[in-house]
PDB file of C-alpha atoms in Angstrom:
ATOM      1  CA  VAL A   1      77.507 -65.315 -13.961  1.00 91.00           C
ATOM      2  CA  TYR A   2      79.802 -64.347 -16.803  1.00 95.00           C
ATOM      3  CA  LEU A   3      78.279 -63.217 -20.111  1.00 97.00           C
ATOM      4  CA  VAL A   4      80.035 -62.739 -23.440  1.00 97.00           C
ATOM      5  CA  GLU A   5      78.221 -61.428 -26.499  1.00 98.00           C
ATOM      6  CA  SER A   6      79.218 -61.970 -30.113  1.00 98.00           C
ATOM      7  CA  GLY A   7      77.772 -61.765 -33.600  1.00 98.00           C
ATOM      8  CA  GLY A   8      77.425 -58.050 -34.042  1.00 98.00           C
ATOM      9  CA  GLY A   9      78.473 -56.289 -37.216  1.00 98.00           C
ATOM     10  CA  SER A  10      77.462 -53.979 -40.011  1.00 98.00           C
ATOM     11  CA  VAL A  11      74.580 -54.816 -42.302  1.00 98.00           C
ATOM     12  CA  GLN A  12      72.326 -53.032 -44.736  1.00 98.00           C
ATOM     13  CA  ALA A  13      68.713 -52.372 -43.959  1.00 98.00           C
ATOM     14  CA  GLY A  14      66.627 -55.454 -44.593  1.00 98.00           C
ATOM     15  CA  GLY A  15      69.483 -57.758 -43.695  1.00 98.00           C
ATOM     16  CA  SER A  16      69.875 -60.197 -40.833  1.00 98.00           C
ATOM     17  CA  LEU A  17      72.223 -60.901 -37.958  1.00 98.00           C
ATOM     18  CA  ARG A  18      72.306 -63.449 -35.177  1.00 98.00           C
ATOM     19  CA  LEU A  19      73.717 -62.419 -31.843  1.00 98.00           C
ATOM     20  CA  SER A  20      74.979 -64.931 -29.312  1.00 98.00           C
ATOM     21  CA  CYS A  21      75.518 -64.631 -25.591  1.00 97.00           C
ATOM     22  CA  ALA A  22      77.611 -67.298 -23.911  1.00 96.00           C
ATOM     23  CA  ALA A  23      76.601 -67.604 -20.273  1.00 93.00           C
ATOM     24  CA  SER A  24      78.812 -69.337 -17.756  1.00 90.00           C
ATOM     25  CA  GLY A  25      78.174 -69.768 -14.089  1.00 86.00           C
ATOM     26  CA  LEU A  26      74.433 -70.245 -14.230  1.00 81.00           C
ATOM     27  CA  THR A  27      73.311 -72.782 -11.670  1.00 71.00           C
ATOM     28  CA  TYR A  28      72.302 -75.948 -13.464  1.00 63.00           C
ATOM     29  CA  ASN A  29      68.580 -76.738 -13.398  1.00 64.00           C
ATOM     30  CA  ARG A  30      67.767 -73.495 -11.646  1.00 74.00           C
ATOM     31  CA  ARG A  31      65.285 -71.047 -13.048  1.00 87.00           C
ATOM     32  CA  ASP A  32      66.826 -67.939 -14.520  1.00 91.00           C
ATOM     33  CA  CYS A  33      66.020 -65.050 -16.824  1.00 94.00           C
ATOM     34  CA  LEU A  34      68.090 -63.810 -19.752  1.00 95.00           C
ATOM     35  CA  ALA A  35      67.494 -60.708 -21.807  1.00 97.00           C
ATOM     36  CA  TRP A  36      68.859 -58.558 -24.589  1.00 98.00           C
ATOM     37  CA  PHE A  37      69.115 -54.795 -24.185  1.00 98.00           C
ATOM     38  CA  ARG A  38      70.415 -52.191 -26.603  1.00 98.00           C
ATOM     39  CA  GLN A  39      71.746 -48.674 -26.270  1.00 97.00           C
ATOM     40  CA  THR A  40      72.536 -45.817 -28.611  1.00 89.00           C
ATOM     41  CA  PRO A  41      74.154 -42.472 -27.778  1.00 82.00           C
ATOM     42  CA  GLN A  42      70.805 -40.805 -28.303  1.00 86.00           C
ATOM     43  CA  LYS A  43      68.711 -43.092 -26.124  1.00 87.00           C
ATOM     44  CA  GLU A  44      68.790 -44.794 -22.769  1.00 91.00           C
ATOM     45  CA  ARG A  45      69.383 -48.528 -22.708  1.00 94.00           C
ATOM     46  CA  GLU A  46      66.171 -50.305 -23.636  1.00 96.00           C
ATOM     47  CA  ALA A  47      65.017 -53.877 -23.306  1.00 97.00           C
ATOM     48  CA  VAL A  48      64.673 -55.725 -26.593  1.00 98.00           C
ATOM     49  CA  ALA A  49      63.871 -59.349 -25.799  1.00 98.00           C
ATOM     50  CA  PHE A  50      63.521 -61.680 -22.834  1.00 97.00           C
ATOM     51  CA  LEU A  51      63.531 -65.409 -22.273  1.00 96.00           C
ATOM     52  CA  ASP A  52      63.207 -67.364 -19.056  1.00 93.00           C
ATOM     53  CA  SER A  53      64.197 -70.970 -18.491  1.00 90.00           C
ATOM     54  CA  ASP A  54      60.543 -72.012 -18.789  1.00 91.00           C
ATOM     55  CA  GLY A  55      60.528 -70.749 -22.362  1.00 93.00           C
ATOM     56  CA  ASN A  56      58.484 -67.619 -21.796  1.00 95.00           C
ATOM     57  CA  SER A  57      59.548 -64.803 -24.119  1.00 97.00           C
ATOM     58  CA  LYS A  58      58.851 -61.090 -24.391  1.00 97.00           C
ATOM     59  CA  TYR A  59      59.737 -58.480 -27.005  1.00 98.00           C
ATOM     60  CA  THR A  60      59.615 -54.749 -27.214  1.00 97.00           C
ATOM     61  CA  ASP A  61      56.980 -53.654 -29.708  1.00 97.00           C
ATOM     62  CA  SER A  62      59.416 -52.314 -32.284  1.00 97.00           C
ATOM     63  CA  VAL A  63      61.027 -55.719 -32.869  1.00 98.00           C
ATOM     64  CA  LYS A  64      57.998 -58.013 -32.707  1.00 98.00           C
ATOM     65  CA  GLY A  65      57.782 -60.165 -35.805  1.00 98.00           C
ATOM     66  CA  ARG A  66      61.398 -59.430 -36.750  1.00 98.00           C
ATOM     67  CA  PHE A  67      63.483 -60.646 -33.798  1.00 98.00           C
ATOM     68  CA  THR A  68      63.460 -64.068 -32.173  1.00 98.00           C
ATOM     69  CA  VAL A  69      65.093 -64.918 -28.864  1.00 98.00           C
ATOM     70  CA  SER A  70      66.111 -68.497 -28.151  1.00 97.00           C
ATOM     71  CA  ARG A  71      68.444 -70.600 -26.086  1.00 94.00           C
ATOM     72  CA  ASP A  72      70.488 -73.701 -26.790  1.00 91.00           C
ATOM     73  CA  SER A  73      69.492 -77.031 -25.259  1.00 86.00           C
ATOM     74  CA  ALA A  74      72.144 -76.786 -22.567  1.00 83.00           C
ATOM     75  CA  GLY A  75      70.844 -73.368 -21.589  1.00 83.00           C
ATOM     76  CA  GLU A  76      74.260 -71.827 -21.855  1.00 88.00           C
ATOM     77  CA  ILE A  77      73.915 -69.743 -24.998  1.00 94.00           C
ATOM     78  CA  LEU A  78      71.271 -67.112 -25.604  1.00 96.00           C
ATOM     79  CA  TYR A  79      70.582 -66.110 -29.191  1.00 98.00           C
ATOM     80  CA  LEU A  80      68.894 -63.158 -30.807  1.00 98.00           C
ATOM     81  CA  GLU A  81      67.938 -63.733 -34.425  1.00 98.00           C
ATOM     82  CA  MET A  82      67.373 -60.355 -36.044  1.00 98.00           C
ATOM     83  CA  ASN A  83      65.683 -60.133 -39.434  1.00 98.00           C
ATOM     84  CA  ASN A  84      64.544 -57.247 -41.615  1.00 98.00           C
ATOM     85  CA  LEU A  85      66.884 -54.951 -39.756  1.00 98.00           C
ATOM     86  CA  LYS A  86      66.224 -51.229 -39.749  1.00 97.00           C
ATOM     87  CA  SER A  87      68.516 -48.292 -39.160  1.00 95.00           C
ATOM     88  CA  GLU A  88      66.820 -47.700 -35.813  1.00 95.00           C
ATOM     89  CA  ASP A  89      68.059 -51.120 -34.671  1.00 96.00           C
ATOM     90  CA  THR A  90      71.585 -49.744 -34.633  1.00 96.00           C
ATOM     91  CA  GLY A  91      73.165 -49.832 -31.203  1.00 97.00           C
ATOM     92  CA  MET A  92      75.265 -51.699 -28.706  1.00 98.00           C
ATOM     93  CA  TYR A  93      73.504 -54.888 -27.733  1.00 98.00           C
ATOM     94  CA  TYR A  94      73.958 -56.273 -24.240  1.00 98.00           C
ATOM     95  CA  CYS A  95      73.062 -59.599 -22.705  1.00 97.00           C
ATOM     96  CA  ALA A  96      71.772 -59.595 -19.129  1.00 97.00           C
ATOM     97  CA  ALA A  97      70.958 -62.311 -16.620  1.00 96.00           C
ATOM     98  CA  ARG A  98      69.163 -62.780 -13.342  1.00 94.00           C
ATOM     99  CA  GLU A  99      69.182 -66.074 -11.453  1.00 92.00           C
ATOM    100  CA  ARG A 100      66.270 -67.597  -9.519  1.00 90.00           C
ATOM    101  CA  CYS A 101      63.820 -65.814 -11.749  1.00 91.00           C
ATOM    102  CA  THR A 102      60.811 -66.393 -13.996  1.00 90.00           C
ATOM    103  CA  ILE A 103      58.601 -64.121 -16.052  1.00 92.00           C
ATOM    104  CA  ALA A 104      56.183 -64.068 -13.126  1.00 89.00           C
ATOM    105  CA  THR A 105      58.765 -62.656 -10.722  1.00 89.00           C
ATOM    106  CA  ILE A 106      60.429 -59.937 -12.794  1.00 90.00           C
ATOM    107  CA  THR A 107      59.460 -56.827 -14.726  1.00 94.00           C
ATOM    108  CA  TRP A 108      61.421 -58.005 -17.693  1.00 96.00           C
ATOM    109  CA  PHE A 109      62.249 -54.630 -19.219  1.00 94.00           C
ATOM    110  CA  GLN A 110      63.690 -53.060 -16.066  1.00 95.00           C
ATOM    111  CA  GLU A 111      67.456 -53.203 -16.417  1.00 95.00           C
ATOM    112  CA  ALA A 112      68.078 -52.583 -12.724  1.00 94.00           C
ATOM    113  CA  LEU A 113      66.631 -56.014 -11.928  1.00 95.00           C
ATOM    114  CA  TYR A 114      69.347 -57.899 -13.805  1.00 96.00           C
ATOM    115  CA  GLU A 115      72.394 -59.026 -11.857  1.00 95.00           C
ATOM    116  CA  SER A 116      74.930 -59.713 -14.586  1.00 96.00           C
ATOM    117  CA  TRP A 117      75.811 -57.982 -17.839  1.00 97.00           C
ATOM    118  CA  GLY A 118      78.064 -58.642 -20.787  1.00 98.00           C
ATOM    119  CA  GLN A 119      80.332 -56.107 -22.446  1.00 97.00           C
ATOM    120  CA  GLY A 120      78.129 -55.709 -25.509  1.00 98.00           C
ATOM    121  CA  THR A 121      78.364 -56.247 -29.247  1.00 98.00           C
ATOM    122  CA  GLN A 122      77.831 -53.467 -31.777  1.00 98.00           C
ATOM    123  CA  VAL A 123      75.147 -53.678 -34.442  1.00 98.00           C
ATOM    124  CA  THR A 124      75.172 -51.093 -37.216  1.00 97.00           C
ATOM    125  CA  VAL A 125      72.409 -51.007 -39.816  1.00 97.00           C
ATOM    126  CA  SER A 126      72.877 -48.712 -42.789  1.00 97.00           C
ATOM    127  CA  SER A 127      69.999 -47.535 -44.916  1.00 90.00           C
TER     128      SER A 127
END
């Protein structure tokens, strides 16, 4: 699976961004899990949002109500809509994937369980 993120940038606090992750190589009609992680120099990489092919989603507490994870109808692009951005949302955002997976079979926030990773896209929020 090959993942390519895009959509990062610089925005003021309170602004919005939409990240995209183009996923190629996923097996058609197979269950899989996709997630967004982020990392800053000060913190370890943390899980932000999760979505499986059944439509089950999860969010870390700090982004609930502000971020929305979704997928296109073909299942090949993962999105992260980020609203009301805060300075603490600044970081490198990574897309991750695991095939043959559902929310019931994975601890969604554990990065070691994901098989494929993108190169990341930088999000910078200024206050």
